[in-house]
Tab-separated table of C-alpha atoms in Angstrom:
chain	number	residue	atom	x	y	z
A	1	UNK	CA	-17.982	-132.441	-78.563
A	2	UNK	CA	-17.435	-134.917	-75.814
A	3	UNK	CA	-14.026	-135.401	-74.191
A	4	UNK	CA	-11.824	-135.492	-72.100
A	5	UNK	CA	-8.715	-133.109	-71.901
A	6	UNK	CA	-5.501	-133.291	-70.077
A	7	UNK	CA	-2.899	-130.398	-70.096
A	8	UNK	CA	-0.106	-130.026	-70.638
A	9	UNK	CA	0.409	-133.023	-72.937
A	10	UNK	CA	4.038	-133.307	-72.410
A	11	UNK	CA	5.891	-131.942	-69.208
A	12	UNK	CA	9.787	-132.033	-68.644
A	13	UNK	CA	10.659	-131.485	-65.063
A	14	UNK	CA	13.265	-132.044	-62.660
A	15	UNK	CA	13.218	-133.821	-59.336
A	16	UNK	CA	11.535	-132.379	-56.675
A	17	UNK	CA	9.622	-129.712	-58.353
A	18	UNK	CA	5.963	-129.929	-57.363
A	19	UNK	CA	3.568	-130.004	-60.716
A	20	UNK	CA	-0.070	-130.499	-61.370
A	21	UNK	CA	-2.057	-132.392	-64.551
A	22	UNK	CA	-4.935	-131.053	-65.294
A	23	UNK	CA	-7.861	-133.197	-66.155
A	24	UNK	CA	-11.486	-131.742	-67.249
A	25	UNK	CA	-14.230	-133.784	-68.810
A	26	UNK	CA	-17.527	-132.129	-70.368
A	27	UNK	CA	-19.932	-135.163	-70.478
A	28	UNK	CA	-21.376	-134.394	-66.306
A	29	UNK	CA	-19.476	-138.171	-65.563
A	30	UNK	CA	-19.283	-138.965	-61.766
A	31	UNK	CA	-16.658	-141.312	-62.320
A	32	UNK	CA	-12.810	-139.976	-63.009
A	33	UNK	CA	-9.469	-141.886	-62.805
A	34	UNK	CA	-6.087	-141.925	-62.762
A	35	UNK	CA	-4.036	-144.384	-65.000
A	36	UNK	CA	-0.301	-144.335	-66.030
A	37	UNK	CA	1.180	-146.340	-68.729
A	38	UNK	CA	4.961	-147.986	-69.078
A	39	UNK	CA	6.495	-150.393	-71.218
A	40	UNK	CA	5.783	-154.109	-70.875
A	41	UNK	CA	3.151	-152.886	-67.957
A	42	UNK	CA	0.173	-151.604	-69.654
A	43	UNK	CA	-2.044	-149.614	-67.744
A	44	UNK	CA	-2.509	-149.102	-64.014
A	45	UNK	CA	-4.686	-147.585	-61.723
A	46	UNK	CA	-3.367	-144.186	-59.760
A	47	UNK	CA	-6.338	-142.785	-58.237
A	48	UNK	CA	-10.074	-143.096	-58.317
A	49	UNK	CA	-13.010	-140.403	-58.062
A	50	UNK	CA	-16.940	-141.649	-57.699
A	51	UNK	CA	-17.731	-138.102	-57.084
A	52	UNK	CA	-17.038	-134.219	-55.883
A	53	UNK	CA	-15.042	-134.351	-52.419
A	54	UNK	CA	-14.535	-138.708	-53.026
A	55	UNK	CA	-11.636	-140.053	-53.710
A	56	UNK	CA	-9.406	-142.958	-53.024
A	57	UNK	CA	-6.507	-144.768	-53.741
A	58	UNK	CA	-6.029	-147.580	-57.147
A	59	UNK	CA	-3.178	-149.701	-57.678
A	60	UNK	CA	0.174	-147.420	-57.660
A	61	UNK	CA	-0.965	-144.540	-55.642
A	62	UNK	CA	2.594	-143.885	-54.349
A	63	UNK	CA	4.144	-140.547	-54.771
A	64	UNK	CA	0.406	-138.733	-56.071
A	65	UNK	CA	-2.196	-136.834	-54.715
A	66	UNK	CA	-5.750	-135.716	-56.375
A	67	UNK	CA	-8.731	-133.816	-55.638
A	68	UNK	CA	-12.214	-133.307	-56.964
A	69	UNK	CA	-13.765	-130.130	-55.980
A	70	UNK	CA	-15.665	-129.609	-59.012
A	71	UNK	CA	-17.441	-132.480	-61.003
A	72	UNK	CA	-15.834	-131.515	-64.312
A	73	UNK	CA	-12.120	-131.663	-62.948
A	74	UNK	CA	-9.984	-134.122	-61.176
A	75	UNK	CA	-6.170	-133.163	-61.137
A	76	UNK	CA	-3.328	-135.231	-60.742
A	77	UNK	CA	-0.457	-133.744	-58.254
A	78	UNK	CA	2.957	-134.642	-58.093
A	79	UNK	CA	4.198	-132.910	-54.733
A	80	UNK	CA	7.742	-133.990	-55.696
A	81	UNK	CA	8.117	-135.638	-58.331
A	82	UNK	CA	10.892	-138.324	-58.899
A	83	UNK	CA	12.481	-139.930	-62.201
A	84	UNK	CA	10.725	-143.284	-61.147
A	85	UNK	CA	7.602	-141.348	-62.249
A	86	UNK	CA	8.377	-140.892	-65.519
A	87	UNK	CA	5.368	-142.910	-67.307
A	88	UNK	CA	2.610	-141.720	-69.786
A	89	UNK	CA	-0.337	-140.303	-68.110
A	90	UNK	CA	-4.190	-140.485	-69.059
A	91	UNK	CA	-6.711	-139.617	-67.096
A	92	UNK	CA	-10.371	-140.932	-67.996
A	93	UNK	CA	-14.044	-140.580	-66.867
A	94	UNK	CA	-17.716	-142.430	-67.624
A	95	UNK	CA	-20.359	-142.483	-65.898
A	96	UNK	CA	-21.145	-144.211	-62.797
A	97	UNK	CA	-20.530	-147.765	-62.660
A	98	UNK	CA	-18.337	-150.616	-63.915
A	99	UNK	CA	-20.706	-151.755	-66.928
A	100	UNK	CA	-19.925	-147.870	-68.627
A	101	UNK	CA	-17.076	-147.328	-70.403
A	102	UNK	CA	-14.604	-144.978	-69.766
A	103	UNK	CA	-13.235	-142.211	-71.880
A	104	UNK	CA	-9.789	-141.395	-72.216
A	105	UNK	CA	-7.595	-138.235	-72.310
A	106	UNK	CA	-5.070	-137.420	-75.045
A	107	UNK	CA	-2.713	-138.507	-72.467
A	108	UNK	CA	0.394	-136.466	-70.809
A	109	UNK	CA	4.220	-137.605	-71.244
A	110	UNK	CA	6.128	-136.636	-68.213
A	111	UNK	CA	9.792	-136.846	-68.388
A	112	UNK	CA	11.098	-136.448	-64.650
A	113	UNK	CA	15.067	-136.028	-64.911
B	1	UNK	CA	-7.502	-161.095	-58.050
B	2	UNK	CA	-8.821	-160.614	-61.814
B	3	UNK	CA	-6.915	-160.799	-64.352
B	4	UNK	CA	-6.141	-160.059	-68.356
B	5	UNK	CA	-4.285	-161.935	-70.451
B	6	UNK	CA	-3.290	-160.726	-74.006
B	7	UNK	CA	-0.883	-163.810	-74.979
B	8	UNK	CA	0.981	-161.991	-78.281
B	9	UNK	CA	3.341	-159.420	-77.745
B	10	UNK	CA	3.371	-158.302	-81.205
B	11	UNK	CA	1.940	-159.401	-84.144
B	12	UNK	CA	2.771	-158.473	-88.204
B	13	UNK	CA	0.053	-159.303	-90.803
B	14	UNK	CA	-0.167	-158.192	-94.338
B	15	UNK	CA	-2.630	-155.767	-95.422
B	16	UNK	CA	-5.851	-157.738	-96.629
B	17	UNK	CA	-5.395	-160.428	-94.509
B	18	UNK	CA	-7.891	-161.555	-91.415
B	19	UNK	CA	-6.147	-160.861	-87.955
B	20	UNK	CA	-7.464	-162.098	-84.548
B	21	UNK	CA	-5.731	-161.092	-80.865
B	22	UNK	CA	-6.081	-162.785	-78.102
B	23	UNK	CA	-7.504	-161.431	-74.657
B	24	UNK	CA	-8.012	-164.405	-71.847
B	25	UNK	CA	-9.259	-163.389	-68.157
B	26	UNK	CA	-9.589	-164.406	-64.937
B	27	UNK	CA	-12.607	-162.822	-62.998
B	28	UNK	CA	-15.287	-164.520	-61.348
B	29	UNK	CA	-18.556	-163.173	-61.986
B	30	UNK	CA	-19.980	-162.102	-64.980
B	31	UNK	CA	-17.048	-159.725	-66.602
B	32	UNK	CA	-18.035	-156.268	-68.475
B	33	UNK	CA	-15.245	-156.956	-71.435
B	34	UNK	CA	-13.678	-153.787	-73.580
B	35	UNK	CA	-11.179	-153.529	-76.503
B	36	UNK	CA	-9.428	-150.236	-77.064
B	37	UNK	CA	-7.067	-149.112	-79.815
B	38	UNK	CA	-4.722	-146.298	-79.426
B	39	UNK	CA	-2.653	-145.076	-82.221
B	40	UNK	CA	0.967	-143.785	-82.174
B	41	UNK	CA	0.841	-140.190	-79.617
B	42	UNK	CA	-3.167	-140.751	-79.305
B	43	UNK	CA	-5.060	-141.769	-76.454
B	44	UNK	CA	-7.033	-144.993	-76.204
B	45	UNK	CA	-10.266	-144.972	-78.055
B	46	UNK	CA	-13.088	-147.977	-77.798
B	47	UNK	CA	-13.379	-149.973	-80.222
B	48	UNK	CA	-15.847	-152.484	-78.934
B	49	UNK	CA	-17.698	-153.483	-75.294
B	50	UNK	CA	-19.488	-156.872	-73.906
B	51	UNK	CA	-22.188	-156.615	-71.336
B	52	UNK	CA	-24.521	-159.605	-72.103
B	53	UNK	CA	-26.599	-160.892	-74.579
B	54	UNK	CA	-25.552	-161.729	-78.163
B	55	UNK	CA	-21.823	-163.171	-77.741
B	56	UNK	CA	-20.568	-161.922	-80.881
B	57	UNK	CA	-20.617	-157.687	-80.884
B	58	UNK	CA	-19.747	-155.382	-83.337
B	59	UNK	CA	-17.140	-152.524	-83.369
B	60	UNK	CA	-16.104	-149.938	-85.121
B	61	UNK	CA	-13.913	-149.723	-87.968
B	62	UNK	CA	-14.706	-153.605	-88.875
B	63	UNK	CA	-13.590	-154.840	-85.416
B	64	UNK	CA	-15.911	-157.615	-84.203
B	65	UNK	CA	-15.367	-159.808	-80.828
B	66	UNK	CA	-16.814	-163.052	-79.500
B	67	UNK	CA	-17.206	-163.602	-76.056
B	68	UNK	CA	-16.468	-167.590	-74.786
B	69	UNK	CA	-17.597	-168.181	-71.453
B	70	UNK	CA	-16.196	-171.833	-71.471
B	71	UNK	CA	-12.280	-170.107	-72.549
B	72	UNK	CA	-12.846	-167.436	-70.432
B	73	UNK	CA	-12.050	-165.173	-74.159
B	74	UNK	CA	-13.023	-161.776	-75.942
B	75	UNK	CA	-10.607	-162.165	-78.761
B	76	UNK	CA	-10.858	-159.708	-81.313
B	77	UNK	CA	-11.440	-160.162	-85.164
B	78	UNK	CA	-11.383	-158.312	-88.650
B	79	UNK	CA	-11.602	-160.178	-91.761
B	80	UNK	CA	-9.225	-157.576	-93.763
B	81	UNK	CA	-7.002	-155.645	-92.535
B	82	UNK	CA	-5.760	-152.136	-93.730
B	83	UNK	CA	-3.095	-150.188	-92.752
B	84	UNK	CA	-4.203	-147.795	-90.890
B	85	UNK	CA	-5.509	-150.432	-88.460
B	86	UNK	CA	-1.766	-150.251	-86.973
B	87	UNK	CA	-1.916	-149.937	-83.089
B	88	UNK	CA	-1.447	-151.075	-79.996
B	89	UNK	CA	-4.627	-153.433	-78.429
B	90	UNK	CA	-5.917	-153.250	-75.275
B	91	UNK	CA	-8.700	-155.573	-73.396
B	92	UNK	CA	-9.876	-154.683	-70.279
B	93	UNK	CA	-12.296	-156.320	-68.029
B	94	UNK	CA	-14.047	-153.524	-66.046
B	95	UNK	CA	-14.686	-154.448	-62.570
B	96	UNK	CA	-15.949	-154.209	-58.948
B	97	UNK	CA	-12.496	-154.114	-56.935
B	98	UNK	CA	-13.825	-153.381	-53.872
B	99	UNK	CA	-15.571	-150.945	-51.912
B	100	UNK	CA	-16.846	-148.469	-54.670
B	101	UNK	CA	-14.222	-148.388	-57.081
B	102	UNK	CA	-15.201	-149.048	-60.672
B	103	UNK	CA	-12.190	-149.823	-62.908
B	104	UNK	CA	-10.456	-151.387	-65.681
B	105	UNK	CA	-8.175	-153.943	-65.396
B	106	UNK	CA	-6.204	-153.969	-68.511
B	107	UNK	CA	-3.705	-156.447	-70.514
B	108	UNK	CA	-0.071	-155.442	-71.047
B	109	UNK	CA	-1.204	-154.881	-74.873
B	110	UNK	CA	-1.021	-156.479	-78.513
B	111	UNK	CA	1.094	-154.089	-81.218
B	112	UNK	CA	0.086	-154.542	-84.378
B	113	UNK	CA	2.201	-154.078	-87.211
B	114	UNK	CA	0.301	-154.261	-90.901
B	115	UNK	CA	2.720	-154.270	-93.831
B	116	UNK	CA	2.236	-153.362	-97.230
């Protein structure tokens, strides 16, 4: 089956205290990103991927990190994490291009206290 | 910069009736126009998409959605809706935004409440 999985899918942490979200998609997609969700704000852009080793920055990159190493995978890293970035998390992929559409992850809640 | 604009916060309808939400945009070429759903804990699922062609495209689940150049509108349609069509809506406009970045620019979202 095609998807798109994020673990965990809900992640109680305190400030400071460096986590990762995984993200893995089966469907060989070039394109992965980064979106988190909040009240009233829909969703915005974190971080971008066209590819293995390329990666840049979307709307709220503040306070994240990411890497793509392998095609499949593009983790989200919180190096210390802060209760501003409590939000829901989904992380999504399709194929190259802005025409495709783009899959979505269960999503993650992360509760930052 | 490009835009979406879903105008209703929240809408109720009864079950049966015809529902329509709103999704204006701002972009200036030719836009790539989505709706997702997402359910209550779920993540967001398409429901429909608008390339070109034929204006009016089909969904799933009875969703159908008219493009209007001239309104610079996708607004989404069903002609009966049942309960378990109660969500939140999301359009999206999927863009160039520079350099080689390829995303969505969503609305803030449309819950929709169906009652009995």
């Amino acid at each position: 089956e095609a998807q798109v999985t994020q673990n965990p899918r809900y992640l109680i942490t305190v400030t400071g205290k460096k986590l990762t979200v995984t993200c893995s998609q089966n469907m060989n997609h070039e394109y992965m990103s980064w979106y988190r969700q909040d009240p009233g704000l829909g969703l915005r852009q974190i971080y971008y991927s066209m590819n293995v080793e390329v990666t840049d920055k979307g709307d709220v990159p503040e306070g994240y990190k990411v890497s793509r190493k392998e095609k499949r995978n593009f983790p989200l890293i919180l190096e210390s994490p802060s209760p501003n970035q409590t939000s829901l998390y989904f992380c999504a992929s399709s194929r190259s291009g802005y025409s495709y559409e783009q899959y979505f992850g269960p999503g993650t809640r992360l509760t930052v206290t | 910069a490009q835009s979406v604009t879903q105008p209703d916060i929240h809408i109720t309808v009864s079950e049966g009736a015809s529902l329509e939400l709103r999704c204006n945009y701002s972009y200036g070429a030719t836009p790539y126009l989505f709706w997702y759903v997402q359910s209550p804990g779920q993540g967001l699922q398409l429901l429909l998409k608008y390339f070109s062609g034929d204006t009016l495209v089909q969904g799933i689940k009875g969703f159908e959605a008219e493009f209007k150049r001239s309104q610079s509108s996708f607004n989404l349609r069903k002609p009966s809706v049942h309960w378990s069509d109660a969500a939140e809506y999301f359009c999206a406009v999927g863009q160039n935004s520079g350099g080689s970045n390829y995303k969505l620019t969503f609305g803030k979202g449309t819950l929709l409440t169906v009652n009995p």
